[in-house]
CSV table of C-alpha atoms in Angstrom, one decimal:
chain,number,residue,atom,x,y,z
A,22,MET,CA,-1.2,16.0,18.7
A,23,GLY,CA,-1.9,13.5,16.0
A,24,LEU,CA,-1.9,10.3,16.2
A,25,LEU,CA,1.4,9.4,14.4
A,26,THR,CA,3.7,12.7,15.5
A,27,GLY,CA,6.9,12.1,15.9
A,28,LYS,CA,6.6,9.1,13.4
A,29,THR,CA,7.9,8.3,9.9
A,30,ALA,CA,6.4,6.4,7.5
A,31,LEU,CA,7.3,5.2,4.3
A,32,VAL,CA,4.9,4.8,1.5
A,33,THR,CA,5.5,2.8,-1.9
A,34,GLY,CA,3.8,4.1,-5.0
A,35,ALA,CA,2.5,7.2,-3.4
A,36,ALA,CA,2.7,9.9,-6.0
A,37,ARG,CA,-1.0,9.5,-7.0
A,38,GLY,CA,-4.3,7.6,-6.0
A,39,ILE,CA,-4.3,5.3,-2.9
A,40,GLY,CA,-0.8,6.1,-1.9
A,41,LYS,CA,-1.2,9.2,-2.2
A,42,ALA,CA,-4.5,9.8,-0.1
A,43,ILE,CA,-2.4,7.3,2.7
A,44,ALA,CA,0.5,9.5,2.8
A,45,LEU,CA,-1.5,12.6,2.9
A,46,LYS,CA,-3.7,11.3,6.0
A,47,PHE,CA,-0.1,10.0,8.1
A,48,ALA,CA,0.6,13.7,7.5
A,49,GLN,CA,-2.4,15.4,8.4
A,50,GLU,CA,-2.0,12.9,11.8
A,51,GLY,CA,1.6,14.3,12.4
A,52,ALA,CA,4.3,11.8,10.6
A,53,ASN,CA,7.2,12.9,8.7
A,54,ILE,CA,6.6,11.1,5.0
A,55,ALA,CA,9.1,9.6,2.6
A,56,PHE,CA,7.5,8.0,-0.6
A,57,THR,CA,8.6,6.5,-3.6
A,58,ASP,CA,7.1,6.4,-7.3
A,59,LEU,CA,8.8,5.2,-10.6
A,60,VAL,CA,10.0,8.6,-11.2
A,61,ILE,CA,9.2,11.6,-9.4
A,62,ASP,CA,7.5,13.9,-11.9
A,63,GLU,CA,5.1,16.7,-12.0
A,64,ASN,CA,2.5,14.2,-10.1
A,65,GLY,CA,5.0,13.8,-7.2
A,66,LYS,CA,6.5,17.1,-7.0
A,67,GLN,CA,2.4,17.8,-6.6
A,68,THR,CA,2.2,15.3,-3.7
A,69,GLU,CA,5.3,16.8,-1.8
A,70,THR,CA,4.0,20.4,-1.9
A,71,GLU,CA,0.7,19.2,-0.7
A,72,ILE,CA,1.6,16.8,2.2
A,73,ALA,CA,4.3,19.9,3.3
A,74,VAL,CA,1.6,22.3,4.0
A,75,PHE,CA,0.8,19.8,7.5
A,76,GLY,CA,4.3,21.2,9.0
A,77,VAL,CA,6.0,17.8,8.3
A,78,LYS,CA,9.4,16.8,7.1
A,79,VAL,CA,8.7,15.1,3.1
A,80,LYS,CA,10.9,14.0,0.1
A,81,GLY,CA,9.7,11.6,-2.6
A,82,TYR,CA,12.2,9.2,-3.8
A,83,ALA,CA,12.6,8.0,-7.6
A,84,SER,CA,12.7,4.0,-7.2
A,85,ASN,CA,11.4,0.7,-9.2
A,86,ALA,CA,10.0,-1.1,-5.9
A,87,ALA,CA,10.5,-4.4,-7.9
A,88,ASP,CA,14.8,-3.9,-8.0
A,89,PHE,CA,16.3,-5.4,-4.8
A,90,SER,CA,19.6,-3.6,-4.9
A,91,GLU,CA,17.9,-0.2,-5.9
A,92,THR,CA,15.4,-0.8,-2.8
A,93,GLU,CA,18.5,-1.2,-0.5
A,94,LYS,CA,19.6,2.0,-1.4
A,95,VAL,CA,16.4,3.9,-1.1
A,96,VAL,CA,15.8,2.6,2.4
A,97,GLU,CA,19.3,3.4,3.4
A,98,GLN,CA,18.7,6.9,2.1
A,99,VAL,CA,15.4,7.3,3.9
A,100,LYS,CA,17.0,6.3,7.0
A,101,ALA,CA,19.8,9.3,6.8
A,102,ASP,CA,17.1,11.7,5.8
A,103,PHE,CA,14.8,11.0,8.7
A,104,GLY,CA,16.4,9.2,11.1
A,105,SER,CA,13.9,6.1,11.9
A,106,ILE,CA,11.1,4.2,9.6
A,107,ASP,CA,8.2,3.5,12.0
A,108,ILE,CA,5.9,2.7,9.3
A,109,LEU,CA,6.1,0.6,6.0
A,110,VAL,CA,2.8,0.6,3.3
A,111,ASN,CA,3.4,-1.1,0.6
A,112,ASN,CA,1.4,0.2,-2.3
A,113,ALA,CA,3.1,0.0,-5.2
A,114,GLY,CA,0.9,-1.8,-7.7
A,115,ILE,CA,0.3,-2.5,-11.6
A,116,THR,CA,-2.3,-4.7,-13.6
A,117,LYS,CA,-2.0,-6.5,-16.5
A,118,ASP,CA,-5.3,-8.5,-16.6
A,119,GLY,CA,-6.1,-11.3,-19.2
A,120,LEU,CA,-7.2,-14.6,-19.1
A,121,MET,CA,-5.1,-17.4,-18.4
A,122,LEU,CA,-5.4,-18.8,-22.1
A,123,ARG,CA,-4.0,-15.6,-23.3
A,124,MET,CA,-1.5,-14.6,-20.7
A,125,THR,CA,2.0,-14.2,-21.8
A,126,GLU,CA,4.8,-15.0,-19.0
A,127,ALA,CA,5.6,-11.2,-19.3
A,128,GLN,CA,2.9,-9.9,-18.0
A,129,TRP,CA,2.4,-12.7,-15.6
A,130,ASP,CA,6.4,-12.0,-14.3
A,131,ALA,CA,5.4,-7.9,-14.3
A,132,VAL,CA,2.7,-8.3,-11.9
A,133,ILE,CA,3.8,-10.5,-9.7
A,134,ALA,CA,7.5,-8.4,-9.3
A,135,VAL,CA,5.6,-5.0,-9.1
A,136,ASN,CA,3.4,-6.1,-6.6
A,137,LEU,CA,4.2,-8.8,-4.4
A,138,LYS,CA,8.1,-8.7,-4.9
A,139,SER,CA,8.2,-4.9,-3.9
A,140,ALA,CA,6.8,-5.9,-0.6
A,141,PHE,CA,9.4,-8.5,-0.3
A,142,ASN,CA,12.3,-6.2,-1.4
A,143,PHE,CA,11.0,-3.2,1.3
A,144,ILE,CA,10.1,-5.3,4.3
A,145,HIS,CA,13.5,-7.2,4.2
A,146,ALA,CA,15.4,-3.4,3.8
A,147,CYS,CA,13.4,-2.1,6.6
A,148,THR,CA,12.4,-4.9,9.2
A,149,PRO,CA,15.9,-4.7,10.7
A,150,ILE,CA,15.8,-0.9,11.3
A,151,MET,CA,12.3,-1.6,13.0
A,152,VAL,CA,13.7,-4.7,15.0
A,153,ARG,CA,16.5,-2.1,16.2
A,154,GLN,CA,13.9,0.4,17.2
A,155,LYS,CA,11.7,-2.5,18.9
A,156,SER,CA,8.6,-1.1,17.1
A,157,GLY,CA,7.2,-0.8,13.8
A,158,SER,CA,4.2,-1.4,11.5
A,159,ILE,CA,4.0,-2.6,8.2
A,160,ILE,CA,0.6,-2.8,6.3
A,161,ASN,CA,0.6,-4.3,2.5
A,162,MET,CA,-1.7,-3.1,0.0
A,163,SER,CA,-3.6,-6.1,-0.9
A,164,SER,CA,-7.5,-6.9,-3.1
A,165,VAL,CA,-10.7,-8.5,-2.0
A,166,VAL,CA,-9.9,-9.9,-5.2
A,167,GLY,CA,-6.6,-11.3,-3.6
A,168,VAL,CA,-9.3,-13.0,-0.8
A,169,HIS,CA,-11.9,-14.1,-3.4
A,170,GLY,CA,-10.1,-14.4,-7.0
A,171,ASN,CA,-11.5,-12.6,-10.1
A,172,ALA,CA,-11.7,-14.4,-13.3
A,173,GLY,CA,-9.1,-13.1,-16.3
A,174,GLN,CA,-6.8,-11.3,-12.9
A,175,SER,CA,-4.8,-14.5,-12.2
A,176,ASN,CA,-1.3,-13.1,-12.0
A,177,TYR,CA,-3.0,-9.5,-9.9
A,178,ALA,CA,-5.1,-12.1,-7.2
A,179,ALA,CA,-1.8,-14.3,-6.8
A,180,SER,CA,0.3,-11.0,-5.9
A,181,LYS,CA,-2.6,-9.9,-3.7
A,182,ALA,CA,-3.2,-12.9,-2.0
A,183,GLY,CA,0.6,-13.3,-1.3
A,184,LEU,CA,0.8,-9.9,0.1
A,185,ILE,CA,-1.7,-11.3,2.7
A,186,ALA,CA,0.1,-14.6,3.8
A,187,LEU,CA,3.6,-12.3,3.9
A,188,ALA,CA,2.1,-10.2,6.2
A,189,LYS,CA,0.8,-12.8,8.2
A,190,SER,CA,4.3,-14.8,8.2
A,191,ILE,CA,6.2,-11.3,9.0
A,192,GLY,CA,3.5,-10.6,11.5
A,193,GLN,CA,4.6,-14.1,13.2
A,194,GLU,CA,8.3,-13.2,12.5
A,195,VAL,CA,8.8,-10.4,14.4
A,196,GLY,CA,5.9,-10.1,16.7
A,197,SER,CA,8.5,-10.6,19.7
A,198,ARG,CA,10.6,-7.3,18.4
A,199,GLY,CA,7.2,-5.0,18.6
A,200,ILE,CA,6.3,-4.9,14.9
A,201,ARG,CA,2.8,-5.5,13.7
A,202,ALA,CA,2.1,-6.6,10.0
A,203,ASN,CA,-1.4,-6.7,8.4
A,204,ALA,CA,-2.7,-6.2,5.2
A,205,ILE,CA,-6.0,-3.5,3.7
A,206,ALA,CA,-8.3,-5.7,1.5
A,207,PRO,CA,-9.8,-2.3,-0.8
A,208,GLY,CA,-12.9,-3.4,-3.2
A,209,PHE,CA,-14.8,-1.6,-5.6
A,210,ILE,CA,-12.7,2.1,-5.2
A,211,ASP,CA,-13.8,5.2,-6.8
A,212,THR,CA,-10.2,6.4,-8.8
A,213,ASP,CA,-9.3,7.3,-11.8
A,214,MET,CA,-8.9,3.8,-13.3
A,215,THR,CA,-12.5,3.1,-12.0
A,216,LYS,CA,-14.1,6.4,-13.0
A,217,ALA,CA,-13.0,5.5,-16.7
A,218,LEU,CA,-15.4,2.6,-16.5
A,219,PRO,CA,-18.7,2.7,-18.3
A,220,GLU,CA,-21.5,3.5,-16.8
A,221,ASP,CA,-23.2,0.1,-17.5
A,222,VAL,CA,-20.2,-1.6,-15.5
A,223,ARG,CA,-19.8,0.8,-12.7
A,224,LYS,CA,-23.8,0.6,-12.1
A,225,ALA,CA,-23.3,-3.4,-11.6
A,226,TRP,CA,-20.6,-3.2,-9.4
A,227,ILE,CA,-22.1,-1.2,-7.1
A,228,GLU,CA,-25.7,-2.8,-6.7
A,229,LYS,CA,-23.6,-5.7,-5.3
A,230,ILE,CA,-22.7,-3.4,-2.6
A,231,PRO,CA,-24.6,-3.2,0.6
A,232,LEU,CA,-23.3,0.1,1.2
A,233,ARG,CA,-24.8,0.9,-2.4
A,234,ARG,CA,-21.4,3.2,-3.3
A,235,GLY,CA,-17.5,2.6,-4.2
A,236,GLY,CA,-15.4,3.4,-1.5
A,237,THR,CA,-13.3,6.5,-1.9
A,238,VAL,CA,-9.5,6.6,-1.2
A,239,ASP,CA,-10.0,8.7,2.1
A,240,ASP,CA,-11.8,5.2,3.5
A,241,ILE,CA,-8.8,3.1,2.5
A,242,ALA,CA,-6.1,6.0,4.2
A,243,ASN,CA,-8.5,6.0,7.4
A,244,VAL,CA,-8.2,2.2,7.9
A,245,ALA,CA,-4.3,2.3,7.1
A,246,THR,CA,-4.3,5.1,9.8
A,247,PHE,CA,-5.9,3.4,12.5
A,248,LEU,CA,-3.0,0.4,11.4
A,249,ALA,CA,-0.3,2.5,11.4
A,250,SER,CA,-1.0,4.0,14.9
A,251,ASP,CA,-1.2,2.7,18.2
A,252,MET,CA,-4.8,2.5,18.5
A,253,SER,CA,-4.2,-0.9,16.5
A,254,SER,CA,-1.0,-1.9,19.0
A,255,TYR,CA,-2.5,-5.4,19.4
A,256,VAL,CA,-3.7,-5.9,15.9
A,257,THR,CA,-1.0,-7.8,13.7
A,258,GLY,CA,-1.7,-10.6,11.1
A,259,GLN,CA,-4.8,-9.4,10.0
A,260,VAL,CA,-6.3,-8.5,7.0
A,261,ILE,CA,-9.3,-6.0,7.0
A,262,GLN,CA,-11.5,-6.1,3.7
A,263,VAL,CA,-12.6,-2.1,2.9
A,264,ASP,CA,-15.4,-3.2,0.3
A,265,GLY,CA,-18.6,-1.6,1.7
A,266,GLY,CA,-19.4,-5.2,2.9
A,267,MET,CA,-19.0,-6.5,-1.2
A,268,ASN,CA,-17.5,-10.1,-0.1
A,269,MET,CA,-19.1,-10.8,3.1
């Protein structure tokens, strides 16, 4: 039996990247997987196929995570399709970087809506289900930028800091109902986005990391699995930085 056998996980923004890695790891540990993305295209269908290999139930849902009413409907459908929602991973996110002096209102609003409001939407919809079950694990995907800030990313940093405070607040609100809420703050992770950076930029980043490498999506998925499982049954309101020691 896996660490998550018999549980249902809902992972947002999981057709690719870190979200997909988390969904795959959860499935490997026996969880049934519901995941969302803006559209379920070829990437989403491929993710469904890869998850199904582990013999668990899986379904992708097209949903704009930043839309409150869409989220309510999707969560209702997931509950109907799977019977329970035991784990929620708020992973949906975008970047629209720029210095404050040049940042537009649209850039600010879009990042806050997709990164932060989406987590409110899903927690608001899923918490009543978890309260009735008297159990649940909520995981917000933050960033080291949300802990330490970063020039040129004030919108992104603010959204990711908000996810940390949201997890801590929800953890205090529903802890007595057996529900835990935590945040993960990834550092420099090797993804398609970071691999596209110039080599000198990548080298400069890695030189700042005590472990002298970028992280992998599996490094993040492993920590998410710990927080989703009963191994972390006495852990709530925490933010775990998965950054190779970059920001000790």
